[in-house]
Amino acid sequence: MATFLCFLCFLLIFTFTPLSHSQPERFTRPLGGARQEYFEVSYPPPSHEPTPSCTHRILHHSFAHTIDSPPYTTPYAPPTRCPAPWSRVVLDFHARCKGEQYDRIAAIWLAGVELLRTSTAEPTAAGIFWNVRKDVTKYSSLFLKPDLDLTMMLENIVNRDFTGIYHVTVTLLFYNQYYVNAPVRVPFVPCPEALNLNPIESKSRSRSLIQEPGFSGVTESPADLIIPISDDGRRGFWFKVEEEKRSCSRKIRIPRNTYRAVLELYVSFHGNDEFWYSNPPNSYITANGLDTERGNGAYREVYVTIDGRIVGSEVPFPVIFSGGINPLFWEPMVAIGAFNLPSYDIDLTPFLGKILDGKDHVFGIGVVKGISYWLVNANLHLWLDHDSTVVHANPVVHYSPETSIERQEEFRGLDGAFDVDAEKETQITGWVITSAGNITTTVSQGFSFKNFIKFQRKGSLKTVKQKFKAKKKVKVIDGRGESITRLKVRRRYPLRVVTNTQQFQDGTYRVVTDVSHSVKEKYVSGCFVKSINNVQNSKGWMEVKGHSVLSGQASTTQNYSYVDRVICYSRNVAAANGIIVTDNSTFVCEL
Ligand SMILES: *[C@@H]1O[C@H](CO)[C@@H](O)[C@H](O)[C@H]1NC(C)=O
Ligand SMILES: *[C@@H]1O[C@H](CO)[C@@H](O)[C@H](O)[C@H]1NC(C)=O
Ligand SMILES: *[C@@H]1O[C@H](CO)[C@@H](O)[C@H](O)[C@H]1NC(C)=O
């Protein structure tokens, strides 16, 4: 009898271990819901896209049970109806899906160079569809080439439980008009006088100016050559990083007449690191005997190395996929970045002196504190000096200390609080002797990161607050010390997630969540100025069994604004239980 009783109490304790330590989680939404269009709020809105000179369908494929298979590959050739030069190229990604399915991660590569990292929305029984548009003008040098392989990876599972097949069509939109004389030597477009408008004029001209060059936000001409820093492609071109120790690398050789290099980093986080910003330290998990593997604390940094030495790093924007936290929040507008994950530019020009020797160099990517798993790869954009075969370069100043990271933890049982503070400031200067003279590039950047996690009420109430601020300046001067270009970028992305979990005897549980997520970004490049302010707030509850949401209620509001020298755009959207209740947008500048 005594043994039986003890077994019972063990069972009780076991069943009531709060789940909140592993919140947030990944779920599938209930099957109900109308056939509708999903979207990610961004600029320009689809209704404001000018008509392209030609459209070129490059991929059309259905992704059913694709897990453990190689990616889908199809040949690419440039459009015959509107040959280069192009003023702008836009990638249009269209997907539709019907049935029950998880969110999936996907990417598209051309000759191993990544064009888009995207994730899918979770479908309904009636079916959903969506479009993603991305300016891909910066990859123009690739779009010119015939006989390339276009590859798309979307690992999906189709079986008795999961029936959703993703049908994908990718089209490139090419624009020939408004082609300005391409700057041949220095890849920076000087400020056109015409853009020097006063705000009153800009207000009335905002719509008509939308097709002007520079509208795309690209003020420099596309690179001459793009080299992928990626895996071999058998399982997609991304490297799968499963632990901190494993840095992934590729040996490459760059042309000796390269005078500018920018590495574009693509990252996404999955499995035990999908919600890395909410992972408690391992000490908390071990002390409480929890069975979650979502640990290692709440700090991650993705870094890039050349020949084993760190040359740049980024704290990634915390993208929430459509099954994340509460899937009812992300319908029909998905979380910020979910359809078009950000990539991160790291200016490597000051390091050219180390890699212009015509020899192979090893480029590596790794994740500080990363656990399984991260999908990372990069595109190395190179600008070549066509009037010389070899340029000379040297670093001058290099100030790049380690990231300073401070951690604090305090807990008793399942309640406690954890802090991580990190910051870094670097400055790197290097010069390049080109056929246009001595060009010196200085890259100064810094960031500060704060993460706070608190567990209360025996771990059932979890609060995550994260702040991230970054600034970057790139200054390029000529041999006389005169400024050729200046780039300034400021970013902030705060995130707050409060989760209250209540567990029931029948194994189901109820989660009440409040999420507030935003991006503020200001970008100044010469005379081109743009700022984006994107805020998304969600709240609601759901009743869950295993990983399936049985029922719930959710509402999300989003305020988006885009402002540059000629355009002001804002859109406020609110959705409740999957239905849009407000959707207002304007092109009026609020002075
Ligand atoms: C190029 O300019 C930098 C300063 O901007 C200078 O330190 C360097 O010596 C110059 N290089 C040559 C070869 O003159
Ligand atoms: C968006 O703006 C509206 C009106 O100004 C405001 O009521 C709402 O709270 C805002 N939503 C967010 C997510 O900031
Ligand atoms: C725009 O917002 C107002 C409230 O500010 C609302 O009454 C109206 O229905 C909205 N328009 C649309 C199209 O949602």
XYZ file of C-alpha atoms and ligand atoms in Angstrom:
633
model
C 0.000 0.000 0.000
C 2.764 2.375 0.960
C 4.583 1.760 -2.298
C 1.416 2.349 -4.218
C 0.836 5.674 -2.468
C 4.353 6.787 -3.156
C 4.021 5.831 -6.772
C 0.899 7.967 -6.876
C 2.596 10.996 -5.404
C 5.483 10.584 -7.809
C 2.981 10.528 -10.598
C 1.333 13.672 -9.301
C 4.592 15.563 -8.985
C 5.655 14.374 -12.370
C 2.432 15.437 -14.048
C 2.516 18.857 -12.447
C 6.034 19.816 -13.384
C 5.316 23.226 -14.845
C 5.889 23.436 -18.560
C 6.675 27.079 -18.602
C 10.448 26.674 -18.471
C 10.298 25.393 -22.017
C 7.893 28.101 -23.177
C 7.778 29.526 -25.766
C 7.297 26.486 -27.955
C 6.428 25.515 -31.473
C 2.860 24.456 -32.222
C 0.452 23.685 -35.038
C -2.656 25.806 -35.298
C -6.199 24.372 -35.332
C -7.326 23.395 -38.836
C -10.297 25.765 -39.084
C -10.240 29.091 -40.879
C -11.196 30.549 -44.204
C -9.141 30.462 -47.378
C -7.163 33.647 -47.239
C -4.052 35.561 -48.022
C -1.242 35.878 -45.480
C 1.299 38.690 -45.579
C 4.195 40.407 -43.922
C 3.793 44.160 -43.641
C 6.600 45.926 -45.518
C 7.452 48.691 -47.960
C 6.594 49.084 -50.817
C 3.073 47.677 -50.575
C 2.264 45.378 -53.535
C -0.247 47.893 -54.932
C 2.576 50.407 -55.399
C 4.945 48.269 -57.387
C 5.537 49.741 -60.838
C 5.015 47.438 -63.836
C 8.228 45.584 -64.631
C 9.823 45.532 -68.087
C 9.472 41.769 -68.021
C 8.702 38.938 -65.670
C 10.711 35.762 -65.713
C 9.447 32.647 -63.949
C 12.436 30.794 -62.569
C 10.986 28.146 -60.246
C 7.733 26.228 -59.923
C 7.672 23.249 -57.592
C 5.596 21.426 -54.973
C 7.340 20.560 -51.728
C 5.664 17.477 -50.280
C 7.653 14.885 -48.288
C 11.040 16.444 -48.919
C 12.784 15.698 -45.635
C 16.056 13.783 -46.020
C 16.084 14.438 -49.761
C 18.389 16.726 -51.702
C 17.066 20.223 -52.413
C 15.117 21.001 -55.590
C 17.368 22.274 -58.384
C 16.454 23.733 -61.761
C 18.519 25.495 -64.462
C 18.560 29.292 -64.603
C 19.077 31.470 -67.680
C 18.748 35.269 -67.947
C 15.520 36.711 -69.428
C 15.634 36.974 -73.200
C 12.920 39.645 -73.506
C 14.598 42.305 -71.390
C 18.349 41.980 -71.431
C 20.596 43.831 -68.995
C 21.326 46.483 -67.896
C 18.578 46.527 -65.282
C 17.830 49.384 -62.940
C 16.162 47.047 -60.506
C 15.372 43.369 -60.017
C 12.673 42.106 -57.663
C 12.106 38.524 -56.567
C 8.487 37.505 -56.187
C 7.892 34.382 -54.124
C 4.415 32.897 -54.193
C 3.335 29.961 -52.030
C 0.093 28.186 -51.290
C -0.725 25.348 -48.936
C -3.745 23.493 -47.594
C -4.157 21.016 -44.746
C -2.273 20.529 -41.507
C 1.354 21.511 -41.402
C 4.090 23.062 -39.304
C 5.926 26.193 -40.304
C 9.005 25.307 -42.361
C 12.236 27.106 -43.115
C 13.267 27.577 -46.736
C 15.935 29.263 -48.813
C 16.670 29.952 -52.467
C 20.195 29.986 -53.879
C 21.520 30.845 -57.329
C 24.882 29.152 -57.941
C 25.131 28.730 -54.165
C 24.517 32.433 -53.475
C 21.513 32.915 -51.230
C 18.771 35.175 -52.606
C 16.056 34.681 -49.979
C 15.628 33.072 -46.565
C 11.964 32.618 -45.775
C 9.682 30.590 -43.540
C 6.199 29.309 -44.297
C 2.862 30.135 -42.722
C 0.876 27.274 -41.181
C -2.036 26.352 -43.464
C -5.749 25.837 -42.830
C -8.089 23.168 -44.192
C -9.498 25.738 -46.646
C -6.010 26.734 -47.792
C -3.856 29.838 -47.564
C -1.482 31.649 -49.922
C 1.009 34.474 -49.755
C 3.498 36.540 -51.718
C 6.880 37.809 -50.651
C 8.643 40.518 -52.622
C 12.286 41.271 -52.169
C 14.574 43.702 -53.958
C 17.403 41.553 -55.275
C 19.141 44.161 -57.477
C 22.357 43.595 -55.533
C 22.633 40.109 -57.077
C 22.447 41.481 -60.657
C 25.893 40.184 -61.670
C 24.552 36.643 -61.173
C 21.273 37.192 -63.007
C 23.336 38.022 -66.111
C 24.928 34.600 -66.290
C 23.571 31.639 -68.253
C 23.787 28.001 -67.121
C 23.439 28.493 -63.400
C 21.698 26.193 -60.966
C 18.805 27.610 -58.994
C 18.231 25.654 -55.794
C 15.485 25.722 -53.223
C 15.377 23.807 -49.947
C 12.152 23.432 -47.991
C 12.261 20.406 -45.708
C 8.685 19.261 -45.270
C 7.030 16.172 -43.809
C 3.863 14.743 -45.330
C 2.230 11.734 -43.663
C -1.077 10.773 -42.077
C -0.948 13.686 -39.598
C 0.710 16.373 -41.659
C -0.913 16.849 -45.020
C 0.139 20.330 -46.134
C 2.132 20.465 -49.379
C 3.775 23.801 -50.185
C 3.335 24.844 -53.829
C 5.916 27.481 -54.694
C 6.420 29.743 -57.706
C 9.327 32.162 -57.940
C 9.398 34.939 -60.522
C 11.992 37.623 -61.157
C 10.740 41.067 -62.158
C 13.222 43.021 -64.241
C 13.122 46.790 -64.699
C 15.011 48.441 -67.573
C 13.694 51.988 -67.321
C 15.310 54.885 -65.499
C 18.664 53.374 -66.080
C 21.252 55.912 -64.986
C 24.766 55.836 -66.363
C 26.422 53.138 -64.372
C 29.229 54.453 -62.257
C 32.221 52.620 -63.573
C 34.982 53.046 -61.133
C 33.851 54.039 -57.694
C 30.719 52.071 -56.749
C 29.033 54.951 -55.020
C 26.412 57.052 -56.705
C 26.838 60.737 -55.905
C 23.837 62.646 -54.554
C 21.629 63.732 -57.429
C 20.753 67.404 -56.920
C 17.166 66.654 -57.845
C 16.645 64.645 -54.722
C 17.392 67.660 -52.595
C 13.724 68.444 -52.115
C 11.973 70.257 -49.380
C 9.369 68.289 -47.437
C 6.406 70.112 -48.992
C 7.459 69.206 -52.500
C 8.212 65.665 -51.459
C 4.709 65.272 -50.134
C 3.071 66.026 -53.418
C 5.643 64.127 -55.429
C 5.786 61.026 -53.308
C 3.720 58.838 -55.576
C 5.223 59.801 -58.874
C 8.772 59.459 -57.618
C 8.350 55.880 -56.670
C 10.005 54.661 -59.858
C 13.088 56.805 -59.471
C 16.426 55.107 -59.176
C 17.512 55.027 -55.590
C 14.022 54.098 -54.570
C 15.183 50.565 -53.996
C 17.399 51.816 -51.213
C 20.477 50.717 -53.078
C 22.739 53.677 -53.546
C 25.729 51.716 -54.642
C 25.999 49.674 -57.785
C 25.755 45.887 -57.435
C 28.940 43.916 -56.855
C 30.870 42.575 -59.867
C 31.223 39.141 -58.366
C 29.538 37.229 -55.541
C 31.222 34.195 -54.001
C 29.188 31.909 -51.740
C 30.563 30.989 -48.328
C 28.361 27.952 -48.094
C 28.077 24.186 -47.827
C 28.312 21.848 -50.829
C 24.576 21.949 -51.595
C 23.742 18.286 -51.086
C 21.444 19.271 -48.195
C 20.992 22.874 -49.264
C 23.821 25.405 -49.298
C 23.450 26.367 -45.662
C 25.772 25.038 -43.023
C 23.992 23.323 -40.173
C 25.628 24.421 -36.918
C 24.729 21.989 -34.143
C 27.106 23.088 -31.429
C 29.259 25.998 -30.470
C 32.530 24.236 -31.219
C 31.706 23.506 -34.810
C 32.554 26.444 -36.996
C 31.780 25.865 -40.653
C 34.166 27.012 -43.282
C 34.986 27.234 -46.940
C 38.228 27.890 -48.727
C 38.003 30.571 -51.392
C 40.292 32.694 -53.517
C 39.353 36.226 -54.479
C 40.455 38.184 -57.593
C 43.548 40.304 -56.988
C 41.869 43.430 -58.346
C 39.140 43.468 -55.665
C 38.877 46.869 -54.056
C 35.762 46.472 -51.948
C 34.314 43.456 -50.123
C 31.085 43.093 -48.168
C 30.025 39.826 -46.609
C 26.280 39.287 -46.386
C 25.346 36.864 -43.637
C 22.123 34.805 -43.610
C 21.063 33.073 -40.370
C 18.084 31.282 -38.911
C 17.719 29.391 -35.638
C 15.768 26.218 -35.000
C 15.239 23.253 -32.684
C 16.505 23.985 -29.180
C 17.626 27.464 -30.223
C 14.447 28.566 -32.033
C 13.684 30.729 -28.983
C 17.314 31.262 -27.871
C 16.368 34.625 -26.325
C 14.228 32.797 -23.775
C 16.591 29.938 -22.886
C 17.556 29.779 -19.190
C 21.094 28.810 -18.132
C 21.913 25.098 -17.809
C 22.354 25.487 -14.012
C 18.623 26.207 -13.678
C 17.655 23.238 -15.853
C 19.968 20.814 -14.013
C 19.080 22.010 -10.497
C 15.384 21.545 -11.212
C 15.800 18.248 -13.034
C 13.938 19.593 -16.077
C 13.880 17.559 -19.238
C 14.165 20.472 -21.659
C 17.234 20.942 -23.814
C 16.423 24.583 -24.497
C 19.302 25.894 -22.423
C 22.741 27.528 -22.625
C 21.408 30.911 -21.467
C 19.983 33.659 -23.638
C 22.914 35.104 -25.562
C 23.927 34.226 -29.116
C 26.321 35.893 -31.494
C 27.060 34.763 -35.050
C 30.658 35.452 -36.041
C 32.720 35.342 -39.221
C 36.395 34.406 -39.406
C 39.100 34.706 -42.057
C 41.922 32.195 -41.558
C 40.667 31.562 -38.021
C 40.547 35.178 -36.927
C 37.244 36.907 -36.111
C 36.502 39.736 -38.559
C 32.884 40.501 -37.675
C 29.849 39.364 -35.731
C 26.126 39.955 -35.351
C 23.420 39.399 -32.757
C 20.558 38.199 -34.963
C 17.094 39.698 -35.015
C 14.749 37.321 -33.135
C 12.407 36.226 -35.940
C 9.347 34.356 -34.667
C 8.129 31.701 -37.071
C 4.416 31.095 -37.665
C 4.144 28.170 -35.244
C 6.108 30.011 -32.551
C 4.838 31.192 -29.137
C 1.152 31.148 -30.152
C 0.401 30.352 -33.822
C -2.910 32.236 -33.589
C -0.930 35.505 -33.303
C 0.536 35.202 -36.783
C -2.539 35.015 -38.970
C -3.041 36.506 -41.445
C -0.050 38.818 -40.842
C 3.070 36.957 -39.879
C 5.704 38.094 -37.403
C 8.315 40.668 -38.412
C 10.837 39.078 -40.759
C 9.120 35.671 -40.953
C 8.619 35.804 -44.736
C 11.795 37.738 -45.491
C 14.467 37.077 -42.891
C 17.001 39.867 -42.605
C 20.565 39.377 -43.805
C 23.471 41.235 -42.203
C 26.222 43.117 -44.055
C 29.754 42.984 -42.693
C 32.170 45.313 -44.520
C 35.429 43.417 -44.987
C 37.206 46.033 -47.154
C 39.689 46.912 -44.375
C 40.788 43.242 -44.341
C 41.549 43.098 -48.083
C 45.287 43.410 -47.386
C 45.195 39.907 -45.908
C 43.424 38.175 -48.778
C 44.593 39.861 -52.006
C 47.651 37.616 -52.355
C 46.026 35.329 -54.929
C 46.012 32.422 -52.466
C 43.215 30.425 -50.843
C 41.814 31.734 -47.561
C 39.450 30.060 -45.160
C 36.195 31.863 -44.401
C 34.346 30.478 -41.384
C 30.992 31.064 -39.675
C 30.113 30.014 -36.124
C 27.615 30.735 -33.354
C 28.741 31.787 -29.873
C 26.812 29.650 -27.329
C 24.775 28.104 -30.151
C 23.010 24.781 -29.631
C 21.259 22.616 -32.171
C 20.622 24.007 -34.646
C 21.464 27.068 -36.776
C 21.364 27.388 -40.553
C 24.050 29.859 -41.630
C 25.811 30.827 -44.835
C 27.071 33.999 -46.485
C 27.524 35.763 -49.804
C 30.796 37.594 -50.357
C 30.094 40.622 -52.577
C 33.226 41.844 -54.392
C 33.767 44.998 -56.455
C 36.614 44.794 -58.975
C 38.924 47.457 -60.367
C 38.564 46.846 -64.097
C 41.524 49.068 -64.922
C 44.093 47.052 -63.051
C 44.882 43.415 -62.494
C 46.284 43.737 -58.991
C 45.434 46.281 -56.342
C 47.423 46.669 -53.148
C 45.862 46.948 -49.760
C 46.810 47.092 -46.127
C 45.079 47.361 -42.794
C 46.073 50.418 -40.801
C 44.223 50.274 -37.533
C 42.411 47.354 -36.046
C 40.663 47.705 -32.726
C 38.450 44.739 -32.044
C 38.263 43.511 -28.477
C 36.290 40.434 -27.476
C 32.608 40.963 -26.769
C 32.255 41.689 -23.067
C 29.549 39.487 -21.616
C 28.233 39.652 -18.055
C 25.844 37.141 -16.606
C 23.887 37.113 -13.376
C 21.634 34.423 -12.060
C 19.608 33.890 -8.959
C 17.046 31.182 -8.455
C 15.398 29.025 -5.864
C 13.582 26.011 -7.209
C 11.691 27.016 -10.307
C 11.562 30.728 -9.504
C 14.387 33.056 -10.297
C 15.865 35.765 -12.493
C 18.633 35.743 -15.086
C 20.464 38.624 -16.725
C 22.865 38.731 -19.645
C 24.500 41.996 -20.715
C 26.844 42.125 -23.672
C 28.559 44.888 -25.554
C 31.217 45.429 -28.132
C 32.865 48.345 -29.940
C 35.201 47.867 -32.877
C 37.032 50.099 -35.306
C 38.913 48.902 -38.345
C 40.675 50.975 -41.014
C 42.355 49.798 -44.192
C 43.453 51.311 -47.495
C 43.427 50.063 -51.072
C 45.467 51.502 -53.952
C 43.187 51.337 -56.990
C 43.484 52.785 -60.483
C 41.484 55.688 -59.023
C 43.993 56.270 -56.250
C 44.292 55.509 -52.580
C 40.930 54.699 -51.002
C 40.760 54.343 -47.224
C 37.817 52.658 -45.519
C 37.057 52.953 -41.807
C 34.378 50.772 -40.282
C 33.322 51.654 -36.730
C 30.604 49.729 -35.028
C 29.213 48.757 -31.694
C 26.257 47.128 -30.046
C 24.706 46.660 -26.664
C 22.539 43.715 -25.719
C 20.504 43.092 -22.568
C 18.418 40.064 -21.805
C 16.346 39.487 -18.692
C 14.379 36.322 -17.890
C 12.231 35.940 -14.809
C 10.297 32.894 -13.558
C 7.573 33.364 -10.938
C 4.775 31.254 -9.439
C 6.792 28.028 -9.500
C 8.005 28.746 -12.977
C 4.542 29.024 -14.485
C 4.852 32.752 -15.171
C 7.775 33.581 -17.417
C 8.867 37.054 -18.500
C 11.500 37.627 -21.182
C 12.729 41.136 -21.953
C 15.439 41.763 -24.474
C 16.982 44.952 -25.788
C 19.399 45.288 -28.637
C 20.955 48.446 -30.059
C 23.571 48.587 -32.780
C 25.292 51.329 -34.729
C 27.647 51.173 -37.650
C 29.569 53.798 -39.598
C 31.521 53.228 -42.775
C 33.639 56.137 -43.961
C 35.467 56.020 -47.281
C 38.004 58.729 -48.187
C 40.242 59.310 -51.179
C 43.994 60.000 -51.231
C 43.455 63.708 -50.493
C 41.396 62.880 -47.444
C 38.133 63.880 -49.102
C 35.020 61.899 -48.332
C 33.828 59.555 -51.096
C 31.015 58.057 -49.139
C 29.575 57.712 -45.693
C 27.217 55.075 -44.460
C 25.496 55.145 -41.098
C 23.135 52.468 -39.826
C 21.353 52.341 -36.493
C 19.183 49.438 -35.437
C 17.173 48.571 -32.374
C 15.104 45.500 -31.828
C 13.471 45.140 -28.440
C 11.364 42.093 -27.603
C 9.141 41.247 -24.649
C 7.352 37.927 -24.124
C 5.229 37.185 -21.048
C 3.841 33.659 -20.758
C 1.502 32.322 -18.118
C 1.017 28.560 -18.239
C -1.638 26.616 -16.428
C -1.564 22.864 -16.598
C -4.581 20.564 -16.269
C -4.883 17.012 -15.031
C -5.863 15.607 -18.423
C -2.496 16.646 -19.847
C -3.771 19.710 -21.655
C -2.612 23.161 -20.699
C -3.604 26.741 -21.210
C -1.106 29.447 -22.092
C -1.820 33.165 -21.866
C 0.778 35.223 -23.734
C 1.651 38.829 -24.395
C 4.294 39.608 -27.017
C 5.695 42.945 -28.062
C 8.225 42.997 -30.820
C 9.738 45.787 -32.892
C 12.415 47.007 -35.253
C 13.619 50.565 -35.556
C 16.176 51.173 -38.224
C 17.795 54.272 -39.661
C 19.999 54.059 -42.699
C 21.959 56.987 -44.140
C 24.153 56.443 -47.177
C 25.449 59.636 -48.730
C 22.254 61.496 -49.574
C 20.002 58.495 -49.274
C 18.188 58.408 -45.953
C 15.618 55.889 -44.849
C 14.058 54.969 -41.571
C 11.758 52.139 -40.687
C 9.717 51.781 -37.543
C 7.863 48.502 -37.231
C 5.986 47.530 -34.062
C 3.915 44.431 -33.478
C 1.936 43.667 -30.299
C 0.084 40.407 -29.765
C -1.924 38.951 -26.953
C -4.188 36.000 -26.402
C -4.535 32.521 -24.994
C -4.561 29.004 -26.297
C -5.399 25.574 -25.029
C -2.830 23.019 -26.041
C -2.391 19.270 -26.122
C 1.092 18.087 -27.013
C 2.062 20.463 -29.790
C -1.440 21.038 -31.141
C -3.463 24.110 -30.365
C -7.034 22.983 -29.605
C -8.615 26.392 -29.189
C -7.804 29.966 -28.340
C -8.209 33.649 -29.012
C -5.614 36.083 -30.251
C -5.195 39.617 -31.458
C -2.263 41.372 -33.089
C -1.781 45.017 -33.964
C 1.013 46.288 -36.131
C 2.164 49.816 -36.923
C 4.667 50.157 -39.717
C 6.251 53.293 -41.075
C 8.787 53.876 -43.822
C 10.262 57.322 -44.457
C 12.952 58.399 -46.893
C 13.731 61.738 -48.518
C 10.795 61.539 -50.887
C 8.375 58.986 -49.528
C 6.420 58.592 -46.321
C 4.411 55.425 -45.985
C 2.610 54.062 -42.989
C 0.299 51.152 -42.441
C -1.624 50.212 -39.303
C -3.155 46.769 -39.251
C -5.038 44.910 -36.553
C -6.255 41.325 -36.677
C -8.366 39.365 -34.231
C -8.733 35.600 -34.420
C -7.296 35.464 -37.896
C -9.460 38.224 -39.345
C -8.332 41.729 -40.270
C -10.292 44.299 -38.263
C -8.370 47.448 -39.225
C -6.110 48.126 -42.168
C -5.236 51.733 -42.838
C -2.331 52.953 -44.893
C -1.260 56.403 -46.058
C 1.444 58.082 -48.091
C 1.111 61.351 -46.190
C 4.147 62.697 -44.384
C 3.350 63.820 -40.868
C 5.431 66.924 -40.435
C 46.850 55.491 -48.324
O 46.214 56.382 -47.408
C 46.403 56.077 -46.035
C 45.676 57.118 -45.205
O 44.396 57.326 -45.610
C 47.868 56.050 -45.688
O 48.023 55.679 -44.340
C 48.590 55.080 -46.579
O 49.968 55.138 -46.318
C 48.333 55.412 -48.039
N 48.955 54.377 -48.836
C 49.901 54.650 -49.740
C 50.546 53.490 -50.437
O 50.217 55.780 -49.997
C -0.677 51.464 -33.389
O -1.239 52.753 -33.406
C -2.529 52.816 -32.831
C -3.082 54.205 -33.054
O -2.097 55.178 -32.997
C -2.431 52.449 -31.355
O -3.698 52.466 -30.762
C -1.845 51.038 -31.241
O -1.642 50.683 -29.901
C -0.520 50.958 -31.970
N -0.075 49.575 -31.984
C 1.186 49.240 -31.752
C 1.533 47.809 -31.919
O 2.035 50.069 -31.448
C -9.234 52.940 -40.686
O -9.220 53.242 -39.318
C -10.481 53.674 -38.810
C -10.310 53.965 -37.339
O -9.178 54.736 -37.126
C -11.540 52.634 -39.046
O -12.798 53.119 -38.628
C -11.591 52.262 -40.509
O -12.490 51.214 -40.699
C -10.220 51.847 -40.983
N -10.234 51.515 -42.399
C -10.033 50.291 -42.816
C -10.066 50.087 -44.297
O -9.772 49.348 -42.080
